[in-house]
PDB file of C-alpha atoms in Angstrom:
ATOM      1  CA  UNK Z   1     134.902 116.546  87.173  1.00  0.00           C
ATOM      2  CA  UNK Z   2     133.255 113.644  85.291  1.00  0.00           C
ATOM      3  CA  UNK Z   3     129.567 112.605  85.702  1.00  0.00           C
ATOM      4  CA  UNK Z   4     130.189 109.933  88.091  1.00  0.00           C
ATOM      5  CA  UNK Z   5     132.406 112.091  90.084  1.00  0.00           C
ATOM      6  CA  UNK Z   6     129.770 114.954  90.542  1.00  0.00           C
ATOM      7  CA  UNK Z   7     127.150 112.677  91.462  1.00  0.00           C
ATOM      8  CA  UNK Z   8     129.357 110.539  94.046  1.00  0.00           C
ATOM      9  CA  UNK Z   9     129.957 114.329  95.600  1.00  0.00           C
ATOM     10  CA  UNK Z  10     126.704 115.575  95.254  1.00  0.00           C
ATOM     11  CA  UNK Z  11     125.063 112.394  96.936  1.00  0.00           C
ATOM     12  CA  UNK Z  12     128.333 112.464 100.170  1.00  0.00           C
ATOM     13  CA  UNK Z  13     126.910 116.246 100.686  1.00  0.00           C
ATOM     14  CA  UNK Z  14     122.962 116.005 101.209  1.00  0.00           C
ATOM     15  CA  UNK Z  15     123.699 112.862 103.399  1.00  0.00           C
ATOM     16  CA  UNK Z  16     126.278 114.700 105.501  1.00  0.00           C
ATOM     17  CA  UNK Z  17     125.079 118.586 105.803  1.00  0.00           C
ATOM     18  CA  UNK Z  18     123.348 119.268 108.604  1.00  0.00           C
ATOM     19  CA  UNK Z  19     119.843 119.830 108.253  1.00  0.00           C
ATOM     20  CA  UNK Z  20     118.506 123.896 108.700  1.00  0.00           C
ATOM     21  CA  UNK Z  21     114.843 124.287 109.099  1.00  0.00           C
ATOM     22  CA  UNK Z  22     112.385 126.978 110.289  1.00  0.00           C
ATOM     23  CA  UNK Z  23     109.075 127.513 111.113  1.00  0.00           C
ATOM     24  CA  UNK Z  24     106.605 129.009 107.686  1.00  0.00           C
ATOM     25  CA  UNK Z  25     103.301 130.619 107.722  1.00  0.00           C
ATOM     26  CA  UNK Z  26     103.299 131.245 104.217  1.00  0.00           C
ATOM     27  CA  UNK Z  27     103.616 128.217 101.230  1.00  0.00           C
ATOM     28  CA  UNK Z  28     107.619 129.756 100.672  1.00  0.00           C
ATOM     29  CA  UNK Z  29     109.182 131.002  97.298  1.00  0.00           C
ATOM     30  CA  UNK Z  30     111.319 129.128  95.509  1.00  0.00           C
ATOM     31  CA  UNK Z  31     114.332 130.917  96.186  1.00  0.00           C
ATOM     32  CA  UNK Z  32     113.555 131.183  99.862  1.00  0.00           C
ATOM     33  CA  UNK Z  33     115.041 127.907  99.843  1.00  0.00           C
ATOM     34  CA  UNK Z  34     118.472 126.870  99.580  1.00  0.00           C
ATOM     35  CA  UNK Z  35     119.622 123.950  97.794  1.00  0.00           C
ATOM     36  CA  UNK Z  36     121.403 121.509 100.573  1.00  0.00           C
ATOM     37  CA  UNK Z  37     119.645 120.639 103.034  1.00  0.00           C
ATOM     38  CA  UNK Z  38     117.488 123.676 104.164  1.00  0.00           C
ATOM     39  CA  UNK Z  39     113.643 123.567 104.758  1.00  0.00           C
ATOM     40  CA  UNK Z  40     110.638 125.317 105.733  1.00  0.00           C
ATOM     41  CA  UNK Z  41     108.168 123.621 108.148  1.00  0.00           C
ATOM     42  CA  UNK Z  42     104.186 123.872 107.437  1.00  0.00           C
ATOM     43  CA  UNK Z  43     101.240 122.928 109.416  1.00  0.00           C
ATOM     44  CA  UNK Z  44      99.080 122.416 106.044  1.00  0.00           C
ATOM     45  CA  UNK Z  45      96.547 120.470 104.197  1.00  0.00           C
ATOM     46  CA  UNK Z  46      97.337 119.390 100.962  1.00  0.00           C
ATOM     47  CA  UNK Z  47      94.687 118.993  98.260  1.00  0.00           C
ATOM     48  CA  UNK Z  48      95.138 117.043  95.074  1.00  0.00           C
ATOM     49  CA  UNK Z  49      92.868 117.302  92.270  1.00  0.00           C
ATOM     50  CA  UNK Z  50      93.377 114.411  89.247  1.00  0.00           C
ATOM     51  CA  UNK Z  51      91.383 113.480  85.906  1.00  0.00           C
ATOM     52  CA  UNK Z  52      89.568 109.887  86.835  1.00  0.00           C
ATOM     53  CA  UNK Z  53      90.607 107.433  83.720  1.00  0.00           C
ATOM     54  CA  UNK Z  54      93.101 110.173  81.529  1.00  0.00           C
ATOM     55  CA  UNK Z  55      95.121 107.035  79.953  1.00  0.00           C
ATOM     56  CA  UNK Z  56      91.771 105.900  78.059  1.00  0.00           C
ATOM     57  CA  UNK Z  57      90.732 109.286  77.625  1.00  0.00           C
ATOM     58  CA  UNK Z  58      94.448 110.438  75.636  1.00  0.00           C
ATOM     59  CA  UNK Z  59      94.504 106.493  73.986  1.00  0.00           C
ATOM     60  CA  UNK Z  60      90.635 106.928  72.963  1.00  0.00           C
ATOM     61  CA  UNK Z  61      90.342 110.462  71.573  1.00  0.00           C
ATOM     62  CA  UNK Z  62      91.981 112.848  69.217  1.00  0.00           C
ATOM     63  CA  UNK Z  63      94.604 114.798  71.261  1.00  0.00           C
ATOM     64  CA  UNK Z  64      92.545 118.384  70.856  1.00  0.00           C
ATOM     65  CA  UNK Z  65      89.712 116.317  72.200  1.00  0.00           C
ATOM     66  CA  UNK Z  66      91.308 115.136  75.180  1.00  0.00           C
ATOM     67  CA  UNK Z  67      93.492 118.567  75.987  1.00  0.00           C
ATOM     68  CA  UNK Z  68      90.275 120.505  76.201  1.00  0.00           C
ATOM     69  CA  UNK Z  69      89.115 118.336  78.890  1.00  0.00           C
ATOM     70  CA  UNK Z  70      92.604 118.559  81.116  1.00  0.00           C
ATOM     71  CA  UNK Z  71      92.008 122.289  79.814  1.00  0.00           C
ATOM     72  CA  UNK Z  72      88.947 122.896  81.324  1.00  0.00           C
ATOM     73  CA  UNK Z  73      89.090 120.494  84.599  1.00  0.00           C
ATOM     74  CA  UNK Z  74      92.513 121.825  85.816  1.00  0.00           C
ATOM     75  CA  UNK Z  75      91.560 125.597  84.557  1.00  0.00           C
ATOM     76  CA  UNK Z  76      88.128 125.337  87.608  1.00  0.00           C
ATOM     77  CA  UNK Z  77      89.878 123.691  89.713  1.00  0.00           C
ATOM     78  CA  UNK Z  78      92.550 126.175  89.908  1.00  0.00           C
ATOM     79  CA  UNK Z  79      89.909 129.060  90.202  1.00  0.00           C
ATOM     80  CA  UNK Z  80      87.967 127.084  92.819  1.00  0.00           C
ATOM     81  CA  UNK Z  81      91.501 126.243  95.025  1.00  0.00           C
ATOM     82  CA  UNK Z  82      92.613 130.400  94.740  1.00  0.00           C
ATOM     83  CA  UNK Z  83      89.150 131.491  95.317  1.00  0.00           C
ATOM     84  CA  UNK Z  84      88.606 128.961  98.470  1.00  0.00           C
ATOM     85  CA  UNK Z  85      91.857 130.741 100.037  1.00  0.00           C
ATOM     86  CA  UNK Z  86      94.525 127.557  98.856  1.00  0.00           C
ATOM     87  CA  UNK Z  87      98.027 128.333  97.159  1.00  0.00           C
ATOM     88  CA  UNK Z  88      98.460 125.820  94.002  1.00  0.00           C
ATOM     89  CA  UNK Z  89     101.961 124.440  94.159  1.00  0.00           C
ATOM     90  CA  UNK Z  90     102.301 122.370  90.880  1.00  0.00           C
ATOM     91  CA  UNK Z  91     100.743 121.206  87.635  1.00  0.00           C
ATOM     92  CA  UNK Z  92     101.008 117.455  86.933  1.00  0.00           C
ATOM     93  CA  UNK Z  93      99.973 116.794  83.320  1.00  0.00           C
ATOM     94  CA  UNK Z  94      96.136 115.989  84.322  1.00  0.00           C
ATOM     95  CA  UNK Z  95      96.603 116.809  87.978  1.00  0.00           C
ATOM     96  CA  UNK Z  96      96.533 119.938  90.209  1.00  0.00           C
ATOM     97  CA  UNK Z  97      98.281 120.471  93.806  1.00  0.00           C
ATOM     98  CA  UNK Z  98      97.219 122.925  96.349  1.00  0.00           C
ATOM     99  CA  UNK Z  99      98.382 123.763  99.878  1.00  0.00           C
ATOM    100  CA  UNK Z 100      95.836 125.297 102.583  1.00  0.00           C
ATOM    101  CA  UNK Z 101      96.975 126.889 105.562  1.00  0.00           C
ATOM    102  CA  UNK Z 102      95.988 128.480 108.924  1.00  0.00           C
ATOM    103  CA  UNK Z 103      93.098 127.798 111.355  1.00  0.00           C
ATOM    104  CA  UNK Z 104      90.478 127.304 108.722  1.00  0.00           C
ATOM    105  CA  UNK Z 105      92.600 125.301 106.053  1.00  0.00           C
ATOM    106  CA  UNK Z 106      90.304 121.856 106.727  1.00  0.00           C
ATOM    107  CA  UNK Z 107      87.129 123.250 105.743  1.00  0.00           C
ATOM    108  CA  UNK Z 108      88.631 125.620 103.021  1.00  0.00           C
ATOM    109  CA  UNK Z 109      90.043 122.906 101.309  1.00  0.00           C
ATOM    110  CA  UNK Z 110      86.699 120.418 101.519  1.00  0.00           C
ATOM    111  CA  UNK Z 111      84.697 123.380 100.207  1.00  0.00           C
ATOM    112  CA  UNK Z 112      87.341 123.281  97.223  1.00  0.00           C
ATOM    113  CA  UNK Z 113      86.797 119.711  96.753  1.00  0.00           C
ATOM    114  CA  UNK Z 114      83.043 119.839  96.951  1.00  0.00           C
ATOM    115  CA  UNK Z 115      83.255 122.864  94.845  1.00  0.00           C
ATOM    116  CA  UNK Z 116      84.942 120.914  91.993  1.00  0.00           C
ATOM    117  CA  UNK Z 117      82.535 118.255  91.968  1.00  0.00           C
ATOM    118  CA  UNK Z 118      80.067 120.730  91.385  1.00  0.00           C
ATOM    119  CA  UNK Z 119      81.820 122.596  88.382  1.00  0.00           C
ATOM    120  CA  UNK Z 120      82.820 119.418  86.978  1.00  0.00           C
ATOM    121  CA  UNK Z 121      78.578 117.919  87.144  1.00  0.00           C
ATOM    122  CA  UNK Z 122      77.269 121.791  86.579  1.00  0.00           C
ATOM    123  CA  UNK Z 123      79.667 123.190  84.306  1.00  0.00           C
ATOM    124  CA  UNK Z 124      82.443 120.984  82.505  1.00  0.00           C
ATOM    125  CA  UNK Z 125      79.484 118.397  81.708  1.00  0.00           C
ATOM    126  CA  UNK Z 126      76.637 120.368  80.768  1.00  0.00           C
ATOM    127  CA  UNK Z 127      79.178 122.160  78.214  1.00  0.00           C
ATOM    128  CA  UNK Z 128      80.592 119.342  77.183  1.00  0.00           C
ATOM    129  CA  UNK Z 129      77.376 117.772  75.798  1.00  0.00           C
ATOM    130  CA  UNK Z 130      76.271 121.206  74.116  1.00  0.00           C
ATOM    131  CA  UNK Z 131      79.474 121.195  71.834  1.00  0.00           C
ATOM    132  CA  UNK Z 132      79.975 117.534  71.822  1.00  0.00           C
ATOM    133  CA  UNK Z 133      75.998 116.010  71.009  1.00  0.00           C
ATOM    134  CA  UNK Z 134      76.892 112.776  69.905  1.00  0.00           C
ATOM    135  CA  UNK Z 135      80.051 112.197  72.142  1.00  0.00           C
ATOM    136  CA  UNK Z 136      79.424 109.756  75.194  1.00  0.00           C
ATOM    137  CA  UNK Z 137      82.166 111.169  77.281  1.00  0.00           C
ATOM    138  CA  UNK Z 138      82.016 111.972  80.788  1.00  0.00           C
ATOM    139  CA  UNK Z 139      84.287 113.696  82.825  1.00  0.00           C
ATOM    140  CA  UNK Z 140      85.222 111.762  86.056  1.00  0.00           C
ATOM    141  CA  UNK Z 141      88.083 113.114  88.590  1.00  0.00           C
ATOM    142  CA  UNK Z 142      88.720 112.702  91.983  1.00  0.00           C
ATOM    143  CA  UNK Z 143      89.806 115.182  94.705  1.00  0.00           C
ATOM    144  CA  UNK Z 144      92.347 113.638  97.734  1.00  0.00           C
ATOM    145  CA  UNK Z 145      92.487 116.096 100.937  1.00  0.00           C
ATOM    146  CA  UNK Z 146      94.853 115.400 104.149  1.00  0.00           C
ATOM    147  CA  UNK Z 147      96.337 117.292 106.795  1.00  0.00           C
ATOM    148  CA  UNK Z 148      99.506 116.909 108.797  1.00  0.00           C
ATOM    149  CA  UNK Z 149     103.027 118.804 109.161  1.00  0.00           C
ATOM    150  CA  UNK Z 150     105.009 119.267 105.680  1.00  0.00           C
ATOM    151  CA  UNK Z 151     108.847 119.235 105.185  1.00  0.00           C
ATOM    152  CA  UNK Z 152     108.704 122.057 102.529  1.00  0.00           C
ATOM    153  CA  UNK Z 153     112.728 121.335 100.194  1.00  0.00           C
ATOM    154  CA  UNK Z 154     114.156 122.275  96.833  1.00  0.00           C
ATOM    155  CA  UNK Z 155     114.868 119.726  94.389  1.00  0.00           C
ATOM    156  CA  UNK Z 156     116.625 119.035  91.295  1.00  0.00           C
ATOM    157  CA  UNK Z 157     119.602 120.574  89.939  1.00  0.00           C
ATOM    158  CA  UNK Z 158     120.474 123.857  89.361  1.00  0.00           C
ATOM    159  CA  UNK Z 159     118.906 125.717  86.764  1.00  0.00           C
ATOM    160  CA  UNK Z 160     115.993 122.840  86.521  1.00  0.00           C
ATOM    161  CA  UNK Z 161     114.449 122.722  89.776  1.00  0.00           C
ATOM    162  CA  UNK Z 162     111.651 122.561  92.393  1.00  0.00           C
ATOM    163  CA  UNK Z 163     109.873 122.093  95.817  1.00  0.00           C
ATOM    164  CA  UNK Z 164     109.369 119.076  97.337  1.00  0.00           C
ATOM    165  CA  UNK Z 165     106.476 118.604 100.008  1.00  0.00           C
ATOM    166  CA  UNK Z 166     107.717 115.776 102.233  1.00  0.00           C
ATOM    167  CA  UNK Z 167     105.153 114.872 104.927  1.00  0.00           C
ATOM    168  CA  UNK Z 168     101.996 112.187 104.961  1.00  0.00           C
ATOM    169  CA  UNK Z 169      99.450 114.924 103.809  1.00  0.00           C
ATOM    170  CA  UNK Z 170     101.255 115.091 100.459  1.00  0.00           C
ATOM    171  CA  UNK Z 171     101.973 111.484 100.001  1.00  0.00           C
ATOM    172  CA  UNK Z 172      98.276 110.806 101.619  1.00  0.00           C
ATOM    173  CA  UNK Z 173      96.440 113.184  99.667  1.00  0.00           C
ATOM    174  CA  UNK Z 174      98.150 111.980  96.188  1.00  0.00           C
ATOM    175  CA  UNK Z 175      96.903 108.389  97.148  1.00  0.00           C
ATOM    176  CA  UNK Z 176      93.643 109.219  97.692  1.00  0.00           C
ATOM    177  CA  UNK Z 177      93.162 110.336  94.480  1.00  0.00           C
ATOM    178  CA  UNK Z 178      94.016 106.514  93.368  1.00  0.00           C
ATOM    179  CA  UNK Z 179      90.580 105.321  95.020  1.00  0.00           C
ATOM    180  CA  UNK Z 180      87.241 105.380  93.211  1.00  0.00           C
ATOM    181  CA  UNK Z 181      85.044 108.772  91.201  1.00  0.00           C
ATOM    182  CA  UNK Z 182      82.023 107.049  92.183  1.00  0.00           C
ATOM    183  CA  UNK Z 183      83.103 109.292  95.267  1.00  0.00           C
ATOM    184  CA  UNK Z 184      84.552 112.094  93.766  1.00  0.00           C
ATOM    185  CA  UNK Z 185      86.233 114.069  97.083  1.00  0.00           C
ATOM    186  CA  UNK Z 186      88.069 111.709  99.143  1.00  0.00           C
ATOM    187  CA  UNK Z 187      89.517 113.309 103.004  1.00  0.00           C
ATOM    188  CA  UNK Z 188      91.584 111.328 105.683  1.00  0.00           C
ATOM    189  CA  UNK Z 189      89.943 111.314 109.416  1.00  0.00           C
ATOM    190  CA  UNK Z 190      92.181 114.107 110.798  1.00  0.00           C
ATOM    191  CA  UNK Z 191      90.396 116.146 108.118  1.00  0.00           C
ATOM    192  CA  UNK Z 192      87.169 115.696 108.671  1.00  0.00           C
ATOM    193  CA  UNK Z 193      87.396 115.727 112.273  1.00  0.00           C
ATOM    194  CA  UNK Z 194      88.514 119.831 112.069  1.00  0.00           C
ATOM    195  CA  UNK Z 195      85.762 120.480 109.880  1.00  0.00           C
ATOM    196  CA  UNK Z 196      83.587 123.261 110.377  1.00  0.00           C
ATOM    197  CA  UNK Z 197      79.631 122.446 110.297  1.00  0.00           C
ATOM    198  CA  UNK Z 198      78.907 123.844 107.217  1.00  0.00           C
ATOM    199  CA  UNK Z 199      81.728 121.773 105.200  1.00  0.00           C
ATOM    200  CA  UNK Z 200      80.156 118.404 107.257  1.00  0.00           C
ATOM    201  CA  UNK Z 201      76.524 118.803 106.688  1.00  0.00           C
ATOM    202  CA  UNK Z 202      74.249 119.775 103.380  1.00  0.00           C
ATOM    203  CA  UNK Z 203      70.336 120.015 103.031  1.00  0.00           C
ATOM    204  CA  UNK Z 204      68.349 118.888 106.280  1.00  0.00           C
ATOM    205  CA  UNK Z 205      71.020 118.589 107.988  1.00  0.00           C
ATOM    206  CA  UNK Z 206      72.509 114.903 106.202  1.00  0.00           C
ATOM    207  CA  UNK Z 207      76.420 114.124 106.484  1.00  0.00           C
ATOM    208  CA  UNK Z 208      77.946 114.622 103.497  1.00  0.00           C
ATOM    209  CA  UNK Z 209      80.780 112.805 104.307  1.00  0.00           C
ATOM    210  CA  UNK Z 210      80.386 108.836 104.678  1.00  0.00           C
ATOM    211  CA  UNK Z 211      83.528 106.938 107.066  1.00  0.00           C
ATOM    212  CA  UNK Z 212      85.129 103.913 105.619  1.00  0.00           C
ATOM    213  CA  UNK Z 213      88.120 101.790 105.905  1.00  0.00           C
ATOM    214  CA  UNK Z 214      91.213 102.504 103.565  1.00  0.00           C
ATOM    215  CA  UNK Z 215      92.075  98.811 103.046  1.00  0.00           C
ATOM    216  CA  UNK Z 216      95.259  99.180 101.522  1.00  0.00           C
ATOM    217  CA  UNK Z 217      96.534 101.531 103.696  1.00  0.00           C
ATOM    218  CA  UNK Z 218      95.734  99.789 107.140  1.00  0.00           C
ATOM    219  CA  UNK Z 219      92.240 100.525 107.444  1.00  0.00           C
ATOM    220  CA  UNK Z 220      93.318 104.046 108.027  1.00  0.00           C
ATOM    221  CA  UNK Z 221      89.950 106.049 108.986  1.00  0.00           C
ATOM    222  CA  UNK Z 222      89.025 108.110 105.449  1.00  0.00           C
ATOM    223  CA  UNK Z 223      85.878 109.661 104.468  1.00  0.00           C
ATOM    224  CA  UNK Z 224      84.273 110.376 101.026  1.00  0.00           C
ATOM    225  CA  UNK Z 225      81.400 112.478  99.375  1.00  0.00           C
ATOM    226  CA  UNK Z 226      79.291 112.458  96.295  1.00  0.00           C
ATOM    227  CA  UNK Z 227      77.852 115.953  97.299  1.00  0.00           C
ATOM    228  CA  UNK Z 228      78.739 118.536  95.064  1.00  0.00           C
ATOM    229  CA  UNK Z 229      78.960 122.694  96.117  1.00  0.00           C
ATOM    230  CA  UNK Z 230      77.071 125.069  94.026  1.00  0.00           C
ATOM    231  CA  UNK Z 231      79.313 128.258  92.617  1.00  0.00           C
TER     232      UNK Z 231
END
């Protein structure tokens, strides 16, 4: 079968097969999922984690420069997301993904976000200047958090392969992450609205979280934070 033939078959099958799906309370394995059109179905939040400004940071510095930085950022947030109860789900060159599920997922996965802030201004920083003196760098990221139902499907070919997350909380979540560190943890309404008290409110009592308009995405009701978490 030539090339062209394979992927004219390939193509007729995923748009013909019937689609199987069930119900998941766990993020699924790999190979619990077939490759046509089979799919688990999550009630999750997804959180993204991403390195603010990583194209000047790689153009701008010596490469063992700038992988210590996607070292150290995507090696607390990982701790942070496994430690705050969330399943990490892929690597992205200077990006992390995490999935949260059951009833507490919302405020698990704002604690995460909140928690990175603070290892990235407590931890990453401080250590950075100590080895670095007369370096001006200064790690920025931002952390995207939404919530809906997710379309959980493998990907790819066989042999090179993966899960796809098909659902608005991926593909809100990873958007989020476009919008500005000023604000480093970024959550969509439905979010914050599950939030438990201690994820929504800090020292005397203050909101952490301020409401805003996402302009580009039909003044769809978001919320950010500067607060950070302590560790």
């Amino acid at each position: 079968m030539s090339l062209k033939e394979d992927l004219e078959e390939q193509v007729k099958n995923i748009f013909k097969t019937t689609w199987t799906t069930r119900n998941g309370q766990v993020v699924p394995a790999d190979n619990s999922i077939k490759f046509l059109n089979d799919a688990v179905i999550l009630d999750a939040t997804v959180l993204y984690a991403d390195l603010d400004a990583s194209t000047n940071l790689v153009d701008s510095y010596k490469p063992k420069f700038a992988a210590e930085i996607y070292k150290t950022f995507l090696y607390c947030s990982a701790k942070i997301i496994r430690d705050c109860g969330g399943e990490i789900t892929a690597y992205d060159g200077d990006r992390i993904m995490a999935v949260f599920l059951g009833g507490v997922k919302n405020t698990q996965a704002a604690k995460a976000g909140l928690k990175i802030n603070g290892a990235v201004k407590k931890i990453i920083n401080p250590s950075l200047t100590k080895y670095y003196p007369n370096d001006s760098y200064v790690v920025k990221h931002v952390v995207g958090i939404d919530t809906s139902e997710i379309h959980v499907a493998k990907t790819g070919i066989r042999g090179s392969n993966d899960l796809v997350w098909v659902g608005r909380a991926a593909n809100y979540a990873a958007k989020l992450c476009c919008l500005p560190s000023d604000y480093p943890t970024w959550i969509t309404h439905t979010v914050y609205n599950s939030l438990a008290n201690e994820a929504k409110y800090g020292k005397d009592n203050k909101n952490m979280w301020e409401a805003i308009s996402w302009t580009s995405m039909n003044n769809f009701s978001i919320y950010r934070s500067s607060w950070w978490w302590g560790l």
